[in-house]
Short mmCIF file of N, CA and C in Angstrom, two decimals:
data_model
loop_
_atom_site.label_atom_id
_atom_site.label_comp_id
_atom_site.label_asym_id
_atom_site.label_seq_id
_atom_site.Cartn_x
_atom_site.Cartn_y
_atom_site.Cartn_z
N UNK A 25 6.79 6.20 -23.73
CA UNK A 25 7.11 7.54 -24.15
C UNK A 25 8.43 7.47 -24.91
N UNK A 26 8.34 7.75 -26.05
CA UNK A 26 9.81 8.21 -26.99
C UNK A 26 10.06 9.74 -26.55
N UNK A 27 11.94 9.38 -26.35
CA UNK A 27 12.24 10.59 -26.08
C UNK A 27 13.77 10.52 -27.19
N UNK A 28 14.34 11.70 -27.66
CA UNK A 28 15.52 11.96 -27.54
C UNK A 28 16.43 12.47 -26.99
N UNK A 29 17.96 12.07 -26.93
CA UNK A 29 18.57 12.80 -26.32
C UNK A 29 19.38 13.68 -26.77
N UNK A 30 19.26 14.98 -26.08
CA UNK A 30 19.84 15.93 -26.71
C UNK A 30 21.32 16.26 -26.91
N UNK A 31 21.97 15.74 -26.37
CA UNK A 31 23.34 15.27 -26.62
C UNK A 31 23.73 14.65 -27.46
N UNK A 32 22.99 13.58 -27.42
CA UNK A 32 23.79 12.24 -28.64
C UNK A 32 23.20 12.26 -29.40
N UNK A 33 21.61 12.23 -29.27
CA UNK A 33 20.77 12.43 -30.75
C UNK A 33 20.20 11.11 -30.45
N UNK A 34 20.43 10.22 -29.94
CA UNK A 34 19.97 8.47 -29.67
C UNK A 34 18.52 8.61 -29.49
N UNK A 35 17.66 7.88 -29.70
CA UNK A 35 16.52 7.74 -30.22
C UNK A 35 15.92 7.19 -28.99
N UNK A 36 15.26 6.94 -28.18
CA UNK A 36 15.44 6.15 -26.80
C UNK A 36 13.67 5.95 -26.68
N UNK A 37 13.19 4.65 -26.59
CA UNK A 37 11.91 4.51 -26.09
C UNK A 37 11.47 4.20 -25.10
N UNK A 38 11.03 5.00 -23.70
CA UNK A 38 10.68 4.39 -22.27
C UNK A 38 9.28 4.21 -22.08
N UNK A 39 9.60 2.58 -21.72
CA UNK A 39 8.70 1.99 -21.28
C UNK A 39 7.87 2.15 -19.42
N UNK A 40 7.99 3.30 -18.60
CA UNK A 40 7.84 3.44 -17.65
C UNK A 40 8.64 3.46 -16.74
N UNK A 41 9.80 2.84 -16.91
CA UNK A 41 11.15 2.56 -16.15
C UNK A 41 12.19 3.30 -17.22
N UNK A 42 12.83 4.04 -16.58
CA UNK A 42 13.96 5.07 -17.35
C UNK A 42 15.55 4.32 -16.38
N UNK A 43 16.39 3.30 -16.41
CA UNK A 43 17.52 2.94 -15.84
C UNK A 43 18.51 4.44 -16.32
N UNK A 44 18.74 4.96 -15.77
CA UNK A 44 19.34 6.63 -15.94
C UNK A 44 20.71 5.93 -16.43
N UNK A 45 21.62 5.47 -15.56
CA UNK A 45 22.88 4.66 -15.52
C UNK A 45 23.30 4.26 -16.70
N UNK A 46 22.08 3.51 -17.01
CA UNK A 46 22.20 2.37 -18.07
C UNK A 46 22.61 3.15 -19.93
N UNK A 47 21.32 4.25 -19.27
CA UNK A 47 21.09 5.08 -20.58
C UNK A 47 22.43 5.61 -21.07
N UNK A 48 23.10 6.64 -19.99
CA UNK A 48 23.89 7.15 -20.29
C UNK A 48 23.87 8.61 -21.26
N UNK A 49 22.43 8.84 -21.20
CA UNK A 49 22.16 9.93 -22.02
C UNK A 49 21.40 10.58 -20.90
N UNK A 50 22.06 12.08 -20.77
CA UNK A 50 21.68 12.93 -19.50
C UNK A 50 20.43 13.78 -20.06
N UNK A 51 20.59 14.04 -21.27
CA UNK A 51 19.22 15.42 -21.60
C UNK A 51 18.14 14.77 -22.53
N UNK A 52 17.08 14.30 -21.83
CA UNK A 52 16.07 13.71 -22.72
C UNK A 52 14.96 14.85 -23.16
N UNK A 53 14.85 14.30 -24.56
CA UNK A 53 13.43 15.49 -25.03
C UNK A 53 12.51 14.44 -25.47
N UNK A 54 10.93 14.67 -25.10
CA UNK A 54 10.08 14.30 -25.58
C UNK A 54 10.05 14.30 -26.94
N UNK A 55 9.74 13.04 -28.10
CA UNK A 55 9.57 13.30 -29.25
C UNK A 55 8.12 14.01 -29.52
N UNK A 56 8.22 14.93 -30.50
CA UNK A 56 7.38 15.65 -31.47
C UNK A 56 6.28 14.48 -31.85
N UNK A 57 6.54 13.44 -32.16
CA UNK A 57 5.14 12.89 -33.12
C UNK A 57 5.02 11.78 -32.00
N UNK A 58 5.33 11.59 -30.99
CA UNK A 58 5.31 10.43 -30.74
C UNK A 58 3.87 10.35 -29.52
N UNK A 59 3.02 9.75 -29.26
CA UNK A 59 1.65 9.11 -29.13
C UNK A 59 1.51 9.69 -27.75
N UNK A 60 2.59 9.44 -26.98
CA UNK A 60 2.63 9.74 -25.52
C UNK A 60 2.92 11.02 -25.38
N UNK A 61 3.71 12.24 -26.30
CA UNK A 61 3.59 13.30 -25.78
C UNK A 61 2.55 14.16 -26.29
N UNK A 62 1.59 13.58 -26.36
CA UNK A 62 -0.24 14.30 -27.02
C UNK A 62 -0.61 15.08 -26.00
N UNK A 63 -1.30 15.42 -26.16
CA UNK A 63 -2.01 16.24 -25.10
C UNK A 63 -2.64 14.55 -24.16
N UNK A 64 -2.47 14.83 -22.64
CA UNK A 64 -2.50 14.06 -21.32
C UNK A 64 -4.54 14.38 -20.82
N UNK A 65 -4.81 14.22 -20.92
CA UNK A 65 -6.18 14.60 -20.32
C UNK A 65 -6.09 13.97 -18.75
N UNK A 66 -5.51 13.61 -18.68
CA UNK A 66 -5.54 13.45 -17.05
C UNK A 66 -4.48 14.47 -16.47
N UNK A 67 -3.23 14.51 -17.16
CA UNK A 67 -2.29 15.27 -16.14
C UNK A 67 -3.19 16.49 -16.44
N UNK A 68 -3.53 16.78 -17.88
CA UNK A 68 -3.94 18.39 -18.08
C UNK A 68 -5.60 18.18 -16.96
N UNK A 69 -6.10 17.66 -16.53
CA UNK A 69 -7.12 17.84 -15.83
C UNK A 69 -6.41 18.18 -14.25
N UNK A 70 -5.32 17.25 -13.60
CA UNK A 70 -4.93 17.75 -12.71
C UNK A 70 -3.88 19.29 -12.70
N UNK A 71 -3.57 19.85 -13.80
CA UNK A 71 -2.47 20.78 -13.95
C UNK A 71 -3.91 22.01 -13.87
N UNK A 72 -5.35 21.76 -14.25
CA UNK A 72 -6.42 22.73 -14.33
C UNK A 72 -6.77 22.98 -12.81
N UNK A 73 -7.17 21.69 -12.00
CA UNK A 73 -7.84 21.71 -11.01
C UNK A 73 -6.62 22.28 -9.86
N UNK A 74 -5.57 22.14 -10.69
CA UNK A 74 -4.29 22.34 -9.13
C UNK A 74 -3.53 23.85 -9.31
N UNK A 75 -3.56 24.07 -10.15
CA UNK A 75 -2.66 25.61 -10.78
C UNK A 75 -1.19 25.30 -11.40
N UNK A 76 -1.28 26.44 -11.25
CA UNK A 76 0.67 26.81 -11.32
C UNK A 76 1.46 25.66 -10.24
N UNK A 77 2.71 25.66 -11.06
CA UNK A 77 3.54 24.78 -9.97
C UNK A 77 4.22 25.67 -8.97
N UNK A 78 4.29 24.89 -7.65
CA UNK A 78 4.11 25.44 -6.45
C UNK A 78 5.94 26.33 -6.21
N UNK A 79 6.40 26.10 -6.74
CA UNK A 79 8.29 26.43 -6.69
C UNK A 79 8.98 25.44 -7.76
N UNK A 80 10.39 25.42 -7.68
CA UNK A 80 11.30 24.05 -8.02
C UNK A 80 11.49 22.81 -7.31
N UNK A 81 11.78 22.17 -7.82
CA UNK A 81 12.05 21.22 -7.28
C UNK A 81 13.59 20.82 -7.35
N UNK A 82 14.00 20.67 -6.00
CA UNK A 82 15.76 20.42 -5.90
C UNK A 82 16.45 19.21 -6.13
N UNK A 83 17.26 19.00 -6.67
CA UNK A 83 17.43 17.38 -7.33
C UNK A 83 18.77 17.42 -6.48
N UNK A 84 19.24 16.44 -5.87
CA UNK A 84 20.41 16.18 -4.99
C UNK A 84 20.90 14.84 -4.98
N UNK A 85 21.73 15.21 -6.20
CA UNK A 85 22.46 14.16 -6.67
C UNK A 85 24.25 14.28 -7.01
N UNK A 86 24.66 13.53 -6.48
CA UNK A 86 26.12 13.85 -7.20
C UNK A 86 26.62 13.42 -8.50
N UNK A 87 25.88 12.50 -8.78
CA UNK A 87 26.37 11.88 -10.24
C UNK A 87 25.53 12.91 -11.49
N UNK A 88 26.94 13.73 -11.74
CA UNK A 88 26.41 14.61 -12.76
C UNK A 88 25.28 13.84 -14.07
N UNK A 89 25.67 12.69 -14.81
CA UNK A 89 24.89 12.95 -15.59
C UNK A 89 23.19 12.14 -15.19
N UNK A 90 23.13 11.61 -14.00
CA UNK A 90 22.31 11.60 -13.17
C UNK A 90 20.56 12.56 -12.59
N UNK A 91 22.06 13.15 -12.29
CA UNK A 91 21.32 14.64 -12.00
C UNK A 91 20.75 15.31 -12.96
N UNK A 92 21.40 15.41 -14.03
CA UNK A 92 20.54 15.81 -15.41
C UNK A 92 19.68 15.23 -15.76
N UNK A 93 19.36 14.14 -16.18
CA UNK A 93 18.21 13.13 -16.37
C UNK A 93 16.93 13.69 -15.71
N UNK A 94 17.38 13.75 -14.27
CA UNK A 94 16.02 13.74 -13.51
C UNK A 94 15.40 14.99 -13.68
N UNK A 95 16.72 15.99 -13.73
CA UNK A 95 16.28 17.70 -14.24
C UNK A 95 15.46 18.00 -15.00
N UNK A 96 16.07 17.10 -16.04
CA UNK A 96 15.39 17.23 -17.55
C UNK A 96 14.05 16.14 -17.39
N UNK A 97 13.89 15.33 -16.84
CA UNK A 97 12.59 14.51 -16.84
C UNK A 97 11.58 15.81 -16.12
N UNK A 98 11.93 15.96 -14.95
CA UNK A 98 11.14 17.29 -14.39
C UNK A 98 10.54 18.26 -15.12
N UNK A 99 11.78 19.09 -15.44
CA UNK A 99 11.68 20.17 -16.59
C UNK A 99 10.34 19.82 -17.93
N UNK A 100 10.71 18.74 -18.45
CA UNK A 100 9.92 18.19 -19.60
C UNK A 100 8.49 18.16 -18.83
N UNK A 101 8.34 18.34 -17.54
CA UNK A 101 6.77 17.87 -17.33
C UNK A 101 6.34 19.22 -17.18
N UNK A 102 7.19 20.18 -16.94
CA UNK A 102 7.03 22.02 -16.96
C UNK A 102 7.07 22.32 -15.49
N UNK A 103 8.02 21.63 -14.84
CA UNK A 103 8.51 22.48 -13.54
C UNK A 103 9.49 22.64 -13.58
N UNK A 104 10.32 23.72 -13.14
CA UNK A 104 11.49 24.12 -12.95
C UNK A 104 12.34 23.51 -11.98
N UNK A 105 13.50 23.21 -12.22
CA UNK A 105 14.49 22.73 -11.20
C UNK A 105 15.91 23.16 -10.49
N UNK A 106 16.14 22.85 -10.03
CA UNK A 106 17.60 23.58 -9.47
C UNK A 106 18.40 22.25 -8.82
N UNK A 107 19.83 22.16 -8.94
CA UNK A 107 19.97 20.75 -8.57
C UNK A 107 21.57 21.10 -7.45
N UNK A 108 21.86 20.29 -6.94
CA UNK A 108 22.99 20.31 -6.10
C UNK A 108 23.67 19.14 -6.06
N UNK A 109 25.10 19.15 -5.69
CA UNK A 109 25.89 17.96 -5.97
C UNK A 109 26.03 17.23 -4.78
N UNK A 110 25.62 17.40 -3.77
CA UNK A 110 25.53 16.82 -2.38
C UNK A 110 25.03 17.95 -1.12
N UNK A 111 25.14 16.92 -0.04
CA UNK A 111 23.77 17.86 0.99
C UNK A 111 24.51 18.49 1.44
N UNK A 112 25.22 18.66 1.36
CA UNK A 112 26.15 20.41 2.26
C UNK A 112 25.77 21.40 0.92
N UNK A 113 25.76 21.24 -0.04
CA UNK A 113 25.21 22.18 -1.10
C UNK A 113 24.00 22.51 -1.00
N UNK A 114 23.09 21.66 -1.03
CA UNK A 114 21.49 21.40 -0.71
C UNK A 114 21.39 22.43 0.34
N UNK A 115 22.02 21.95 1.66
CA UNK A 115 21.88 23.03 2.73
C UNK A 115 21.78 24.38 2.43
N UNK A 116 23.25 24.58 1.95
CA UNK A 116 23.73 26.29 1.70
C UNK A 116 23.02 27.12 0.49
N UNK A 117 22.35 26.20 -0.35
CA UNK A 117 21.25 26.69 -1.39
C UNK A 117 20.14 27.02 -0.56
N UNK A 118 19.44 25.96 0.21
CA UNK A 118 17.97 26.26 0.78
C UNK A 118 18.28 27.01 2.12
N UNK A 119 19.73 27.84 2.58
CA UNK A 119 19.40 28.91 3.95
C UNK A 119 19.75 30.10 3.21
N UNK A 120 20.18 30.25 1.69
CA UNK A 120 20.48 31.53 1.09
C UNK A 120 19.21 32.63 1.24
N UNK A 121 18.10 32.43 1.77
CA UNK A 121 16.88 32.92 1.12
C UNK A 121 16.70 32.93 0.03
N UNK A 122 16.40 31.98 -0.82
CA UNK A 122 15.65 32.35 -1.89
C UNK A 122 14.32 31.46 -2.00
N UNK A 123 13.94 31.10 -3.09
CA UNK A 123 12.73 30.19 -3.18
C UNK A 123 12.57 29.21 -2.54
N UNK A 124 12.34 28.40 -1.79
CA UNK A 124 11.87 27.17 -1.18
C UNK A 124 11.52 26.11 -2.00
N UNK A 125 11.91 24.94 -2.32
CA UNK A 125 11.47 24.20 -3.65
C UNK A 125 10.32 23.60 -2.78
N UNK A 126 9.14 22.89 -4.04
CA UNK A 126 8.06 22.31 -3.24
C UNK A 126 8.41 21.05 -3.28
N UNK A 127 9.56 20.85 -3.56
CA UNK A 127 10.28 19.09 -3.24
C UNK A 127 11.39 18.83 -3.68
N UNK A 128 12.31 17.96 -2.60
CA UNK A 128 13.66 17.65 -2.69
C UNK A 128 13.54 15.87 -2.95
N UNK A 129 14.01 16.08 -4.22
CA UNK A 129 14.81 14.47 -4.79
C UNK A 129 16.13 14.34 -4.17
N UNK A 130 16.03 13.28 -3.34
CA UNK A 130 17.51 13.12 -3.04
C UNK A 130 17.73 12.09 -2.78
N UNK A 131 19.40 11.89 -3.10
CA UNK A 131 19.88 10.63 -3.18
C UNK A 131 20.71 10.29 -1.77
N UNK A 132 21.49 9.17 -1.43
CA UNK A 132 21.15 9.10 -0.21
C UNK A 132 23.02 8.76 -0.21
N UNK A 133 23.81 7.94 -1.19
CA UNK A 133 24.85 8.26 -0.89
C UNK A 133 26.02 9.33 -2.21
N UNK A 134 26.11 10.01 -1.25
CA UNK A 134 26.60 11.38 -1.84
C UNK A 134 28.42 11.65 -1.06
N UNK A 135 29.48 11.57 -1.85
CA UNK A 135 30.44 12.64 -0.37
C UNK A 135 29.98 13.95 -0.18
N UNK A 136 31.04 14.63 0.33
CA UNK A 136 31.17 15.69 1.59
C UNK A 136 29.95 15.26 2.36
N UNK A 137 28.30 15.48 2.13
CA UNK A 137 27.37 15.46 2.97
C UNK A 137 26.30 14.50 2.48
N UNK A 138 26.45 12.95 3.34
CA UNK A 138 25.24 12.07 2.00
C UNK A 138 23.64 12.40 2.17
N UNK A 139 23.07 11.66 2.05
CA UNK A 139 21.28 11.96 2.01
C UNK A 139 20.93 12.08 3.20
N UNK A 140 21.37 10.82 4.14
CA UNK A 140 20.53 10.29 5.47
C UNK A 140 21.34 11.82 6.66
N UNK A 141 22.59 12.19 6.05
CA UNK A 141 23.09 13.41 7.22
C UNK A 141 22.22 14.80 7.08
N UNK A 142 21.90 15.09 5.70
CA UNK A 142 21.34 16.20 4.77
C UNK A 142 19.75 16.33 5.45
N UNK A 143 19.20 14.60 5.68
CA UNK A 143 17.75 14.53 6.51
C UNK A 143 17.75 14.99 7.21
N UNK A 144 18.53 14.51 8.00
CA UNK A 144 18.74 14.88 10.06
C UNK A 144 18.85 16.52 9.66
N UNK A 145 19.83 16.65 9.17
CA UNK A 145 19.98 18.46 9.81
C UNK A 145 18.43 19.11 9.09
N UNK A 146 18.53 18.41 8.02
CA UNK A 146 16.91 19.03 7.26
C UNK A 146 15.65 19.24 8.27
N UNK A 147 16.06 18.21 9.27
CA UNK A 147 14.82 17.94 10.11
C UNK A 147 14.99 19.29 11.46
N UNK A 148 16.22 19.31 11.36
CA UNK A 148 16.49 19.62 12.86
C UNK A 148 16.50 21.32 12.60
N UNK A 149 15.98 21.72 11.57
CA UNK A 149 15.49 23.42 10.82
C UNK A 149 14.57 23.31 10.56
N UNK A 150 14.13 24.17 11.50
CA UNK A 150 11.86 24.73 11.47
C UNK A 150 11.66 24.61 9.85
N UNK A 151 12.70 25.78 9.80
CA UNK A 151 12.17 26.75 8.50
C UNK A 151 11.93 25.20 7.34
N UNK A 152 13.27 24.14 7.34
CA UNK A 152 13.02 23.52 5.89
C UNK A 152 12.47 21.73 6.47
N UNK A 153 11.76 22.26 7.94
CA UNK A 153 11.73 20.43 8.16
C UNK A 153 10.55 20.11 7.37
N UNK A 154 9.65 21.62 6.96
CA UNK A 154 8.02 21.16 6.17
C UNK A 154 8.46 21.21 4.75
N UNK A 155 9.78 21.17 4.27
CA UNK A 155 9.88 20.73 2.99
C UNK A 155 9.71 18.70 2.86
N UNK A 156 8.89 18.75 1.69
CA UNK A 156 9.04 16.90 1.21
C UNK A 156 10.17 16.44 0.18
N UNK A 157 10.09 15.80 0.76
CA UNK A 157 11.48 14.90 0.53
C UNK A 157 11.26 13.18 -0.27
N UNK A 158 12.12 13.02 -1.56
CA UNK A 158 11.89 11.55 -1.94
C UNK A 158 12.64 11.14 -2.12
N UNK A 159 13.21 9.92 -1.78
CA UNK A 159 14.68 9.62 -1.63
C UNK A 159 14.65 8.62 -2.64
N UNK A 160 15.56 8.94 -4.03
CA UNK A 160 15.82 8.10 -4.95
C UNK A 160 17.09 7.25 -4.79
N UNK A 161 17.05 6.07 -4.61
CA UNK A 161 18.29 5.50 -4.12
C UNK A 161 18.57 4.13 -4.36
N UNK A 162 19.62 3.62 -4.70
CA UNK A 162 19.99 1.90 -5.63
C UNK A 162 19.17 1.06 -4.81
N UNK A 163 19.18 1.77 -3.22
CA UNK A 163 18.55 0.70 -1.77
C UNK A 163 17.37 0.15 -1.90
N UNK A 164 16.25 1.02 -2.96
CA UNK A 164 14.94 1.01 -2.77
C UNK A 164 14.48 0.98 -1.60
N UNK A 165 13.39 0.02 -1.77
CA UNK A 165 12.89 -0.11 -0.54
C UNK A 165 13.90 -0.66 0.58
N UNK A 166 14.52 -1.61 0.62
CA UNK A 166 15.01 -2.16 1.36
C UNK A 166 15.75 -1.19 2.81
N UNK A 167 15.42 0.01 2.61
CA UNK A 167 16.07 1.43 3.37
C UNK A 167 14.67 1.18 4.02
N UNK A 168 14.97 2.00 5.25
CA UNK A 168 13.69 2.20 5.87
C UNK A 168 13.84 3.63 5.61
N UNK A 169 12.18 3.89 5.23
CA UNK A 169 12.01 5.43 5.40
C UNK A 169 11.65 6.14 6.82
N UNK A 170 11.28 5.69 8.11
CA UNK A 170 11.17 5.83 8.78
C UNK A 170 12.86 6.76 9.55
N UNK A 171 13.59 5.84 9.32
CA UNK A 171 15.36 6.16 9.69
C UNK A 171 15.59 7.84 8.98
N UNK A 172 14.41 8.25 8.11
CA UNK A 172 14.73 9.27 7.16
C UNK A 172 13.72 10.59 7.51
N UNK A 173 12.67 10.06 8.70
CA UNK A 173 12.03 11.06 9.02
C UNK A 173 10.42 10.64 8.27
N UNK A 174 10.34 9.52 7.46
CA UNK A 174 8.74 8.89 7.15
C UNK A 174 8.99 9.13 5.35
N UNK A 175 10.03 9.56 4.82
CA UNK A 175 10.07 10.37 3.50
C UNK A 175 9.47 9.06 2.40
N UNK A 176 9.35 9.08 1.30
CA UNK A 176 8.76 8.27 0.16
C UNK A 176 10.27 7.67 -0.40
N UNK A 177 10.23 6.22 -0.37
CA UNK A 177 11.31 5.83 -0.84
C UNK A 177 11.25 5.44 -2.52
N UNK A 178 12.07 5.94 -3.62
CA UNK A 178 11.97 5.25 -4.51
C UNK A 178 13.17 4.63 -5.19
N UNK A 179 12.95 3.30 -5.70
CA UNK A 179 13.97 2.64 -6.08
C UNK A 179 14.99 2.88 -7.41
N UNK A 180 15.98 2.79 -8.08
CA UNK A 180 17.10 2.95 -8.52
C UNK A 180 16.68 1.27 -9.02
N UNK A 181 16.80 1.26 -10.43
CA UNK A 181 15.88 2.48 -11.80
C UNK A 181 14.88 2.87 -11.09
N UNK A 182 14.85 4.33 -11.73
CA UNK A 182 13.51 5.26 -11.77
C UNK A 182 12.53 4.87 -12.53
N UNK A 183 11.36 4.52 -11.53
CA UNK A 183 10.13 4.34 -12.92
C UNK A 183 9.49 5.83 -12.95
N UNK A 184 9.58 6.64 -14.28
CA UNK A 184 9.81 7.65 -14.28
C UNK A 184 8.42 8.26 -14.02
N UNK A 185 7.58 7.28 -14.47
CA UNK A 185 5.75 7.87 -14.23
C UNK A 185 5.43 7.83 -12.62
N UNK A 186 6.03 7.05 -12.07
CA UNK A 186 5.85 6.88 -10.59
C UNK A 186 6.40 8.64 -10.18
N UNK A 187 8.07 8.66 -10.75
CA UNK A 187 8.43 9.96 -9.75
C UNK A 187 7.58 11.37 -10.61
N UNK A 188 6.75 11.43 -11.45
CA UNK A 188 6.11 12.31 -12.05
C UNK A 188 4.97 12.51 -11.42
N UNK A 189 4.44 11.78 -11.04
CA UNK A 189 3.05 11.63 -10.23
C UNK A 189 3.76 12.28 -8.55
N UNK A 190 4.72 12.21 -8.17
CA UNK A 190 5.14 12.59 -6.81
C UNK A 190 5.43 14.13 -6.50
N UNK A 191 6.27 14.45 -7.93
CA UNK A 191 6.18 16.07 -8.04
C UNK A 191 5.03 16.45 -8.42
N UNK A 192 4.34 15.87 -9.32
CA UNK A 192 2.99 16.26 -9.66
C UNK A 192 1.90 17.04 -8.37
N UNK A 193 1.70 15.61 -7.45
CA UNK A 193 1.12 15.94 -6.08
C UNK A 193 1.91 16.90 -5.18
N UNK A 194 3.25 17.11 -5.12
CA UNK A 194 3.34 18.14 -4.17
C UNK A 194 3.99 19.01 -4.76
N UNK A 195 3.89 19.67 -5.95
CA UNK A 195 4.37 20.54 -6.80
C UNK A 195 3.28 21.79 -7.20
N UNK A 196 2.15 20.79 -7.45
CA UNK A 196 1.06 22.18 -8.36
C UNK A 196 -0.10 22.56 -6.90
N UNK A 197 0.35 23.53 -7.00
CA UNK A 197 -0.68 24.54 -6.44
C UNK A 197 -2.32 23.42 -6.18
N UNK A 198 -2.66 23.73 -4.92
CA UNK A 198 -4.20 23.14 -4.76
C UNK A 198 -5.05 24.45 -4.74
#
């Protein structure tokens, strides 16, 4: 997929793996002519059979231009996002009452409140323990997800079709 970025203007071609870090370019746009942003007959078959997307999805990351990336990777697939700079934020966003996202990206070391503290209390509230959770993190696998409550671990680089397929499934409406 060719994308640009909307900041710098840099021309950027991903091959399935997006290194966010590396890039250094936070706002990616799908190019206009380019092969991969055609019309999808598979996503558009699952976006028919599944509906509307189910809420936002919360990105919980502290590394600002980080956090943008993944926003904007989201966003570009047509779900909305909302993002927070660590899990004491995360918290005080998801007990405000408002929307419920249908999935939290989160990263695991964060200050004031990191990922693995943000789990526990996540867990230990009725209301947000049936939210899903994917923990994007440098650790990859090598973290147990189990220590996290069973959550989907993904590794740092993002292979970006992997985390698209994850909001995909617990994002659009069945």
């Amino acid at each position: 997929m060719a994308a640009t970025c909307l900041i710098c203007g840099d021309h950027i071609r991903r091959h399935g793996v997006l290194p966010f870090e590396a890039l250094g370019c936070v706002a990616l746009r799908p190019d206009a002519d380019d092969e991969d942003s055609a019309p999808n007959p598979a996503r558009d078959e699952i976006a028919e059979t599944s509906g509307a997307p189910a809420g936002p999805v919360l990105v919980v990351e502290d590394n600002d231009d980080v956090r943008g990336a993944v926003m904007a990777l989201i966003e570009t697939d047509g779900f909305a996002t909302v993002g927070a700079t660590n899990g004491q934020e995360a918290l005080e966003r998801l007990r405000c009452g408002g929307e419920l996202p249908c999935l939290i990206v989160l990263d695991l070391m964060m200050p004031v409140m990191d990922g693995a503290t943000f789990r526990r209390l996540q867990l230990e509230d009725a209301t947000l323990a049936q939210l899903p959770v994917v923990v994007v993190t440098a650790y990859g696998r090598a973290f147990s997800s189990e220590l996290l409550g069973g959550v989907e671990l993904i590794g740092k680089p993002v292979d970006v079709d992997h985390l698209l397929d994850v909001v995909r499934a617990r994002c659009l409406r069945k």
